[in-house]
């Protein structure tokens, strides 16, 4: 009988600890202000992704020239 009570209490304790660790909240500016998060604190947080991360490689070139007394700036971007 005592073993059943110990087992039941252990099970409830385990379930309680497991549920406490699972809480996930979206990271927003409101959360940042509410918890006064700074760059040092952010290093200690765990972030979870909702979707896939897609990495792309690209390059950009800026070109500026003088034409009829005006400065023209053009930008080109290339994605692989």
mmCIF file of N, CA and C in Angstrom:
data_model
loop_
_atom_site.group_PDB
_atom_site.id
_atom_site.type_symbol
_atom_site.label_atom_id
_atom_site.label_comp_id
_atom_site.label_asym_id
_atom_site.label_seq_id
_atom_site.Cartn_x
_atom_site.Cartn_y
_atom_site.Cartn_z
ATOM 1 N N UNK A 1 0.816 -1.194 0.000
ATOM 2 C CA UNK A 1 0.000 0.000 0.000
ATOM 3 C C UNK A 1 0.864 1.264 0.000
ATOM 4 N N UNK A 2 1.918 1.262 0.830
ATOM 5 C CA UNK A 2 2.801 2.428 0.886
ATOM 6 C C UNK A 2 3.537 2.624 -0.441
ATOM 7 N N UNK A 3 3.873 1.518 -1.092
ATOM 8 C CA UNK A 3 4.559 1.614 -2.373
ATOM 9 C C UNK A 3 3.670 2.262 -3.430
ATOM 10 N N UNK A 4 2.373 1.952 -3.387
ATOM 11 C CA UNK A 4 1.434 2.559 -4.342
ATOM 12 C C UNK A 4 1.346 4.062 -4.132
ATOM 13 N N UNK A 5 1.320 4.494 -2.896
ATOM 14 C CA UNK A 5 1.238 5.924 -2.589
ATOM 15 C C UNK A 5 2.521 6.623 -3.046
ATOM 16 N N UNK A 6 3.662 6.017 -2.755
ATOM 17 C CA UNK A 6 4.938 6.592 -3.189
ATOM 18 C C UNK A 6 4.997 6.660 -4.716
ATOM 19 N N UNK A 7 4.578 5.607 -5.372
ATOM 20 C CA UNK A 7 4.584 5.569 -6.833
ATOM 21 C C UNK A 7 3.654 6.636 -7.409
ATOM 22 N N UNK A 8 2.475 6.800 -6.812
ATOM 23 C CA UNK A 8 1.516 7.809 -7.268
ATOM 24 C C UNK A 8 2.045 9.217 -7.086
ATOM 25 N N UNK A 9 2.659 9.489 -5.923
ATOM 26 C CA UNK A 9 3.236 10.808 -5.681
ATOM 27 C C UNK A 9 4.400 11.086 -6.624
ATOM 28 N N UNK A 10 5.227 10.079 -6.856
ATOM 29 C CA UNK A 10 6.343 10.230 -7.785
ATOM 30 C C UNK A 10 5.838 10.525 -9.192
ATOM 31 N N UNK A 11 4.803 9.834 -9.607
ATOM 32 C CA UNK A 11 4.224 10.051 -10.933
ATOM 33 C C UNK A 11 3.671 11.462 -11.057
ATOM 34 N N UNK A 12 2.933 11.931 -10.061
ATOM 35 C CA UNK A 12 2.392 13.287 -10.090
ATOM 36 C C UNK A 12 3.500 14.341 -10.106
ATOM 37 N N UNK A 13 4.533 14.113 -9.339
ATOM 38 C CA UNK A 13 5.666 15.031 -9.311
ATOM 39 C C UNK A 13 6.355 15.072 -10.670
ATOM 40 N N UNK A 14 6.561 13.929 -11.266
ATOM 41 C CA UNK A 14 7.205 13.850 -12.584
ATOM 42 C C UNK A 14 6.371 14.566 -13.641
ATOM 43 N N UNK A 15 5.066 14.353 -13.656
ATOM 44 C CA UNK A 15 4.183 15.006 -14.622
ATOM 45 C C UNK A 15 4.196 16.518 -14.412
ATOM 46 N N UNK A 16 4.175 16.958 -13.161
ATOM 47 C CA UNK A 16 4.222 18.384 -12.869
ATOM 48 C C UNK A 16 5.506 19.030 -13.342
ATOM 49 N N UNK A 17 6.631 18.367 -13.120
ATOM 50 C CA UNK A 17 7.921 18.909 -13.570
ATOM 51 C C UNK A 17 7.997 18.925 -15.088
ATOM 52 N N UNK A 18 7.488 17.907 -15.733
ATOM 53 C CA UNK A 18 7.533 17.827 -17.186
ATOM 54 C C UNK A 18 6.708 18.940 -17.828
ATOM 55 N N UNK A 19 5.532 19.212 -17.291
ATOM 56 C CA UNK A 19 4.674 20.264 -17.840
ATOM 57 C C UNK A 19 5.237 21.649 -17.567
ATOM 58 N N UNK A 20 5.930 21.843 -16.477
ATOM 59 C CA UNK A 20 6.492 23.155 -16.146
ATOM 60 C C UNK A 20 7.606 23.535 -17.107
ATOM 61 N N UNK A 21 8.319 22.588 -17.628
ATOM 62 C CA UNK A 21 9.438 22.872 -18.526
ATOM 63 C C UNK A 21 8.994 23.108 -19.963
ATOM 64 N N UNK A 22 7.764 22.842 -20.274
ATOM 65 C CA UNK A 22 7.314 22.853 -21.655
ATOM 66 C C UNK A 22 6.725 24.185 -22.102
ATOM 67 N N UNK A 23 6.545 25.144 -21.224
ATOM 68 C CA UNK A 23 5.875 26.385 -21.576
ATOM 69 C C UNK A 23 6.693 27.174 -22.593
ATOM 70 N N UNK A 24 6.075 27.476 -23.709
ATOM 71 C CA UNK A 24 6.710 28.257 -24.762
ATOM 72 C C UNK A 24 5.841 29.472 -25.047
ATOM 73 N N UNK A 25 6.462 30.649 -25.091
ATOM 74 C CA UNK A 25 5.722 31.864 -25.415
ATOM 75 C C UNK A 25 6.407 32.547 -26.589
ATOM 76 N N UNK A 26 5.637 33.178 -27.467
ATOM 77 C CA UNK A 26 6.245 33.876 -28.611
ATOM 78 C C UNK A 26 7.085 35.052 -28.134
ATOM 79 N N UNK A 27 8.223 35.250 -28.781
ATOM 80 C CA UNK A 27 9.105 36.360 -28.437
ATOM 81 C C UNK A 27 8.646 37.608 -29.184
ATOM 82 N N UNK A 28 8.250 38.624 -28.438
ATOM 83 C CA UNK A 28 7.804 39.890 -29.015
ATOM 84 C C UNK A 28 8.476 41.038 -28.264
ATOM 85 N N UNK A 29 8.310 42.241 -28.784
ATOM 86 C CA UNK A 29 8.847 43.422 -28.106
ATOM 87 C C UNK A 29 8.192 43.604 -26.739
ATOM 88 N N UNK A 30 6.926 43.220 -26.629
ATOM 89 C CA UNK A 30 6.219 43.312 -25.348
ATOM 90 C C UNK A 30 6.883 42.414 -24.307
ATOM 91 N N UNK A 31 7.234 41.196 -24.701
ATOM 92 C CA UNK A 31 7.917 40.264 -23.796
ATOM 93 C C UNK A 31 9.290 40.822 -23.430
ATOM 94 N N UNK A 32 9.979 41.395 -24.406
ATOM 95 C CA UNK A 32 11.304 41.967 -24.156
ATOM 96 C C UNK A 32 11.235 43.080 -23.110
ATOM 97 N N UNK A 33 10.225 43.935 -23.227
ATOM 98 C CA UNK A 33 10.064 45.029 -22.261
ATOM 99 C C UNK A 33 9.589 44.503 -20.908
ATOM 100 N N UNK A 34 8.660 43.551 -20.920
ATOM 101 C CA UNK A 34 8.091 43.021 -19.681
ATOM 102 C C UNK A 34 9.156 42.363 -18.808
ATOM 103 N N UNK A 35 10.051 41.600 -19.426
ATOM 104 C CA UNK A 35 11.081 40.892 -18.682
ATOM 105 C C UNK A 35 12.415 41.634 -18.663
ATOM 106 N N UNK A 36 12.440 42.837 -19.245
ATOM 107 C CA UNK A 36 13.644 43.683 -19.290
ATOM 108 C C UNK A 36 14.827 42.900 -19.849
ATOM 109 N N UNK A 37 14.624 42.294 -21.014
ATOM 110 C CA UNK A 37 15.659 41.466 -21.629
ATOM 111 C C UNK A 37 16.675 42.343 -22.354
ATOM 112 N N UNK A 38 17.929 42.037 -22.169
ATOM 113 C CA UNK A 38 19.020 42.714 -22.853
ATOM 114 C C UNK A 38 19.849 41.661 -23.578
ATOM 115 N N UNK A 39 20.855 42.101 -24.317
ATOM 116 C CA UNK A 39 21.616 41.165 -25.137
ATOM 117 C C UNK A 39 22.266 40.054 -24.307
ATOM 118 N N UNK A 40 22.698 40.369 -23.081
ATOM 119 C CA UNK A 40 23.311 39.329 -22.247
ATOM 120 C C UNK A 40 22.275 38.269 -21.864
ATOM 121 N N UNK A 41 21.049 38.708 -21.575
ATOM 122 C CA UNK A 41 19.994 37.766 -21.185
ATOM 123 C C UNK A 41 19.536 36.907 -22.357
ATOM 124 N N UNK A 42 19.551 37.467 -23.553
ATOM 125 C CA UNK A 42 19.062 36.727 -24.726
ATOM 126 C C UNK A 42 19.933 35.506 -25.019
ATOM 127 N N UNK A 43 21.177 35.554 -24.635
ATOM 128 C CA UNK A 43 22.067 34.413 -24.865
ATOM 129 C C UNK A 43 21.655 33.197 -24.047
ATOM 130 N N UNK A 44 20.911 33.421 -22.972
ATOM 131 C CA UNK A 44 20.493 32.336 -22.098
ATOM 132 C C UNK A 44 19.133 31.758 -22.476
ATOM 133 N N UNK A 45 18.441 32.372 -23.430
ATOM 134 C CA UNK A 45 17.118 31.897 -23.836
ATOM 135 C C UNK A 45 17.229 30.809 -24.880
ATOM 136 N N UNK A 46 16.235 29.942 -24.906
ATOM 137 C CA UNK A 46 16.129 28.952 -25.969
ATOM 138 C C UNK A 46 15.019 29.393 -26.904
ATOM 139 N N UNK A 47 15.317 29.417 -28.193
ATOM 140 C CA UNK A 47 14.331 29.803 -29.190
ATOM 141 C C UNK A 47 13.915 28.566 -29.972
ATOM 142 N N UNK A 48 12.619 28.467 -30.247
ATOM 143 C CA UNK A 48 12.082 27.355 -31.016
ATOM 144 C C UNK A 48 11.531 27.894 -32.330
ATOM 145 N N UNK A 49 11.724 27.153 -33.396
ATOM 146 C CA UNK A 49 11.259 27.558 -34.717
ATOM 147 C C UNK A 49 9.915 26.925 -35.028
ATOM 148 N N UNK A 50 9.097 27.680 -35.723
ATOM 149 C CA UNK A 50 7.797 27.178 -36.135
ATOM 150 C C UNK A 50 7.905 26.563 -37.526
ATOM 151 N N UNK A 51 8.734 27.141 -38.376
ATOM 152 C CA UNK A 51 8.861 26.658 -39.751
ATOM 153 C C UNK A 51 10.309 26.356 -40.095
ATOM 154 N N UNK A 52 10.513 26.069 -41.370
ATOM 155 C CA UNK A 52 11.850 25.760 -41.869
ATOM 156 C C UNK A 52 12.657 27.038 -42.058
ATOM 157 N N UNK A 53 13.973 26.906 -41.967
ATOM 158 C CA UNK A 53 14.883 27.996 -42.295
ATOM 159 C C UNK A 53 15.456 27.698 -43.667
ATOM 160 N N UNK A 54 15.366 28.676 -44.562
ATOM 161 C CA UNK A 54 15.908 28.528 -45.906
ATOM 162 C C UNK A 54 17.068 29.503 -46.047
ATOM 163 N N UNK A 55 18.248 28.969 -46.284
ATOM 164 C CA UNK A 55 19.432 29.807 -46.450
ATOM 165 C C UNK A 55 19.678 30.041 -47.933
ATOM 166 N N UNK A 56 19.927 31.289 -48.290
ATOM 167 C CA UNK A 56 20.274 31.625 -49.667
ATOM 168 C C UNK A 56 21.568 32.416 -49.658
ATOM 169 N N UNK A 57 22.310 32.264 -50.725
ATOM 170 C CA UNK A 57 23.559 32.994 -50.857
ATOM 171 C C UNK A 57 23.347 34.069 -51.900
ATOM 172 N N UNK A 58 23.812 35.248 -51.609
ATOM 173 C CA UNK A 58 23.627 36.330 -52.553
ATOM 174 C C UNK A 58 24.741 37.344 -52.445
ATOM 175 N N UNK A 59 24.714 38.266 -53.373
ATOM 176 C CA UNK A 59 25.684 39.349 -53.369
ATOM 177 C C UNK A 59 24.994 40.619 -53.837
ATOM 178 N N UNK A 60 25.542 41.731 -53.444
ATOM 179 C CA UNK A 60 24.988 43.008 -53.885
ATOM 180 C C UNK A 60 26.126 43.935 -54.277
ATOM 181 N N UNK A 61 25.838 44.783 -55.236
ATOM 182 C CA UNK A 61 26.825 45.747 -55.712
ATOM 183 C C UNK A 61 26.178 47.118 -55.740
ATOM 184 N N UNK A 62 26.870 48.078 -55.155
ATOM 185 C CA UNK A 62 26.418 49.460 -55.214
ATOM 186 C C UNK A 62 27.274 50.202 -56.228
ATOM 187 N N UNK A 63 26.628 51.016 -57.030
ATOM 188 C CA UNK A 63 27.336 51.785 -58.048
ATOM 189 C C UNK A 63 26.849 53.223 -57.958
ATOM 190 N N UNK A 64 27.767 54.140 -57.819
ATOM 191 C CA UNK A 64 27.392 55.554 -57.812
ATOM 192 C C UNK A 64 28.206 56.272 -58.883
ATOM 193 N N UNK A 65 27.532 57.185 -59.570
ATOM 194 C CA UNK A 65 28.211 57.952 -60.626
ATOM 195 C C UNK A 65 27.578 59.332 -60.728
ATOM 196 N N UNK A 66 28.297 60.225 -61.354
ATOM 197 C CA UNK A 66 27.851 61.595 -61.540
ATOM 198 C C UNK A 66 27.356 61.748 -62.973
ATOM 199 N N UNK A 67 26.113 62.183 -63.107
ATOM 200 C CA UNK A 67 25.533 62.336 -64.444
ATOM 201 C C UNK A 67 24.762 63.652 -64.499
ATOM 202 N N UNK A 68 25.203 64.548 -65.351
ATOM 203 C CA UNK A 68 24.588 65.871 -65.514
ATOM 204 C C UNK A 68 24.488 66.619 -64.188
ATOM 205 N N UNK A 69 25.521 66.521 -63.346
ATOM 206 C CA UNK A 69 25.544 67.230 -62.076
ATOM 207 C C UNK A 69 24.774 66.543 -60.969
ATOM 208 N N UNK A 70 24.136 65.399 -61.238
ATOM 209 C CA UNK A 70 23.391 64.652 -60.223
ATOM 210 C C UNK A 70 24.152 63.379 -59.858
ATOM 211 N N UNK A 71 24.060 62.998 -58.604
ATOM 212 C CA UNK A 71 24.669 61.739 -58.167
ATOM 213 C C UNK A 71 23.625 60.642 -58.323
ATOM 214 N N UNK A 72 23.954 59.644 -59.114
ATOM 215 C CA UNK A 72 23.068 58.500 -59.329
ATOM 216 C C UNK A 72 23.637 57.293 -58.588
ATOM 217 N N UNK A 73 22.800 56.677 -57.804
ATOM 218 C CA UNK A 73 23.193 55.485 -57.054
ATOM 219 C C UNK A 73 22.303 54.331 -57.494
ATOM 220 N N UNK A 74 22.924 53.254 -57.912
ATOM 221 C CA UNK A 74 22.151 52.065 -58.289
ATOM 222 C C UNK A 74 22.660 50.881 -57.473
ATOM 223 N N UNK A 75 21.760 49.980 -57.193
ATOM 224 C CA UNK A 75 22.089 48.805 -56.400
ATOM 225 C C UNK A 75 21.600 47.578 -57.124
ATOM 226 N N UNK A 76 22.456 46.570 -57.217
ATOM 227 C CA UNK A 76 22.094 45.311 -57.845
ATOM 228 C C UNK A 76 22.241 44.198 -56.825
ATOM 229 N N UNK A 77 21.267 43.308 -56.829
ATOM 230 C CA UNK A 77 21.344 42.155 -55.919
ATOM 231 C C UNK A 77 21.187 40.878 -56.731
ATOM 232 N N UNK A 78 22.004 39.911 -56.419
ATOM 233 C CA UNK A 78 21.945 38.609 -57.073
ATOM 234 C C UNK A 78 21.774 37.525 -56.027
ATOM 235 N N UNK A 79 20.825 36.624 -56.255
ATOM 236 C CA UNK A 79 20.626 35.482 -55.363
ATOM 237 C C UNK A 79 20.929 34.204 -56.117
ATOM 238 N N UNK A 80 21.605 33.307 -55.459
ATOM 239 C CA UNK A 80 21.913 32.002 -56.076
ATOM 240 C C UNK A 80 20.819 31.014 -55.760
#
